[in-house]
mmCIF file of C-alpha atoms in Angstrom:
data_model
loop_
_atom_site.group_PDB
_atom_site.id
_atom_site.type_symbol
_atom_site.label_atom_id
_atom_site.label_comp_id
_atom_site.label_asym_id
_atom_site.label_seq_id
_atom_site.Cartn_x
_atom_site.Cartn_y
_atom_site.Cartn_z
ATOM 1 C CA ALA A 840 0.089 0.126 -0.098
ATOM 2 C CA THR A 841 1.433 3.390 -0.963
ATOM 3 C CA PRO A 842 1.493 5.765 1.983
ATOM 4 C CA ARG A 843 -0.873 8.881 2.236
ATOM 5 C CA PRO A 844 1.031 12.119 1.859
ATOM 6 C CA THR A 845 1.427 14.669 4.513
ATOM 7 C CA ILE A 846 0.711 18.180 5.014
ATOM 8 C CA SER A 847 3.513 20.307 6.157
ATOM 9 C CA TRP A 848 3.365 21.821 9.818
ATOM 10 C CA PHE A 849 3.169 25.592 7.762
ATOM 11 C CA ALA A 850 0.032 24.277 6.218
ATOM 12 C CA SER A 851 -1.332 22.682 9.281
ATOM 13 C CA THR A 852 -1.021 26.069 11.099
ATOM 14 C CA LEU A 853 -2.926 27.716 8.118
ATOM 15 C CA VAL A 854 -5.639 24.875 8.719
ATOM 16 C CA ARG A 855 -6.098 25.943 12.372
ATOM 17 C CA VAL A 856 -5.898 29.418 11.213
ATOM 18 C CA LEU A 857 -8.785 29.066 9.325
ATOM 19 C CA ALA A 858 -10.911 26.851 11.828
ATOM 20 C CA ALA A 859 -10.625 29.446 14.248
ATOM 21 C CA ALA A 860 -11.389 32.048 11.594
ATOM 22 C CA ASN A 861 -14.800 30.037 10.955
ATOM 23 C CA VAL A 862 -15.556 29.467 14.590
ATOM 24 C CA ALA A 863 -15.194 33.488 15.075
ATOM 25 C CA TRP A 864 -17.472 34.170 12.359
ATOM 26 C CA ALA A 865 -20.069 31.726 13.927
ATOM 27 C CA VAL A 866 -19.949 34.035 16.770
ATOM 28 C CA VAL A 867 -20.563 37.241 14.823
ATOM 29 C CA CYS A 868 -23.460 35.371 13.199
ATOM 30 C CA VAL A 869 -25.015 34.738 16.392
ATOM 31 C CA VAL A 870 -24.662 38.006 17.987
ATOM 32 C CA SER A 871 -25.644 39.690 14.305
ATOM 33 C CA ALA A 872 -29.402 37.405 14.673
ATOM 34 C CA ALA A 873 -29.268 38.893 18.482
ATOM 35 C CA VAL A 874 -28.913 42.209 17.587
ATOM 36 C CA LEU A 875 -30.685 42.667 14.414
ATOM 37 C CA ALA A 876 -33.591 40.397 16.219
ATOM 38 C CA GLY A 877 -36.114 43.509 16.172
ATOM 39 C CA GLN A 878 -35.348 44.761 12.418
ATOM 40 C CA ALA A 879 -34.267 41.324 10.333
ATOM 41 C CA SER A 880 -36.981 39.155 8.885
ATOM 42 C CA PRO A 881 -37.489 35.654 10.108
ATOM 43 C CA TYR A 882 -35.577 34.662 7.077
ATOM 44 C CA GLY A 883 -32.754 36.920 8.019
ATOM 45 C CA ARG A 884 -32.377 35.717 11.171
ATOM 46 C CA ALA A 885 -32.809 32.067 10.030
ATOM 47 C CA HIS A 886 -29.973 32.942 7.699
ATOM 48 C CA LEU A 887 -27.574 34.585 9.925
ATOM 49 C CA LEU A 888 -28.350 31.089 12.823
ATOM 50 C CA LEU A 889 -28.193 28.432 10.091
ATOM 51 C CA GLU A 890 -24.797 29.974 8.922
ATOM 52 C CA SER A 891 -23.446 30.290 12.024
ATOM 53 C CA VAL A 892 -24.080 26.361 12.812
ATOM 54 C CA TYR A 893 -22.517 25.338 9.337
ATOM 55 C CA VAL A 894 -19.703 27.315 9.617
ATOM 56 C CA GLY A 895 -19.025 26.856 13.127
ATOM 57 C CA GLY A 896 -19.170 22.764 12.402
ATOM 58 C CA LEU A 897 -16.912 23.194 9.774
ATOM 59 C CA GLY A 898 -14.304 25.190 11.843
ATOM 60 C CA VAL A 899 -14.757 22.349 14.763
ATOM 61 C CA LEU A 900 -14.055 19.584 12.082
ATOM 62 C CA GLU A 901 -11.224 21.229 10.605
ATOM 63 C CA TRP A 902 -9.721 21.662 13.739
ATOM 64 C CA ARG A 903 -10.480 18.177 14.974
ATOM 65 C CA TYR A 904 -9.184 16.384 11.597
ATOM 66 C CA VAL A 905 -6.351 18.529 10.603
ATOM 67 C CA ASP A 906 -3.908 16.277 12.853
ATOM 68 C CA ALA A 907 -5.057 13.498 10.719
ATOM 69 C CA LEU A 908 -3.621 15.237 7.388
ATOM 70 C CA ASN A 909 -0.600 14.333 9.283
ATOM 71 C CA ARG A 910 -0.759 10.906 9.897
ATOM 72 C CA SER A 911 0.820 8.381 7.362
ATOM 73 C CA ASP A 912 -0.960 5.169 8.492
#
């Protein structure tokens, strides 16, 4: 079996930065939905909240599995 290629420490660090930025954006979306609760339509609030779930979940998965990219097993 051919071993899988691994990523460099630099690429791994960039993925962690991206993951942290995604989680931070998820927080911004939740805060925006709360601040705009009286002005935004229900669809607008739903969009912000669903975006926070999607982007936050993506950030968590990126953070959790970046180390798997460095394993060659």
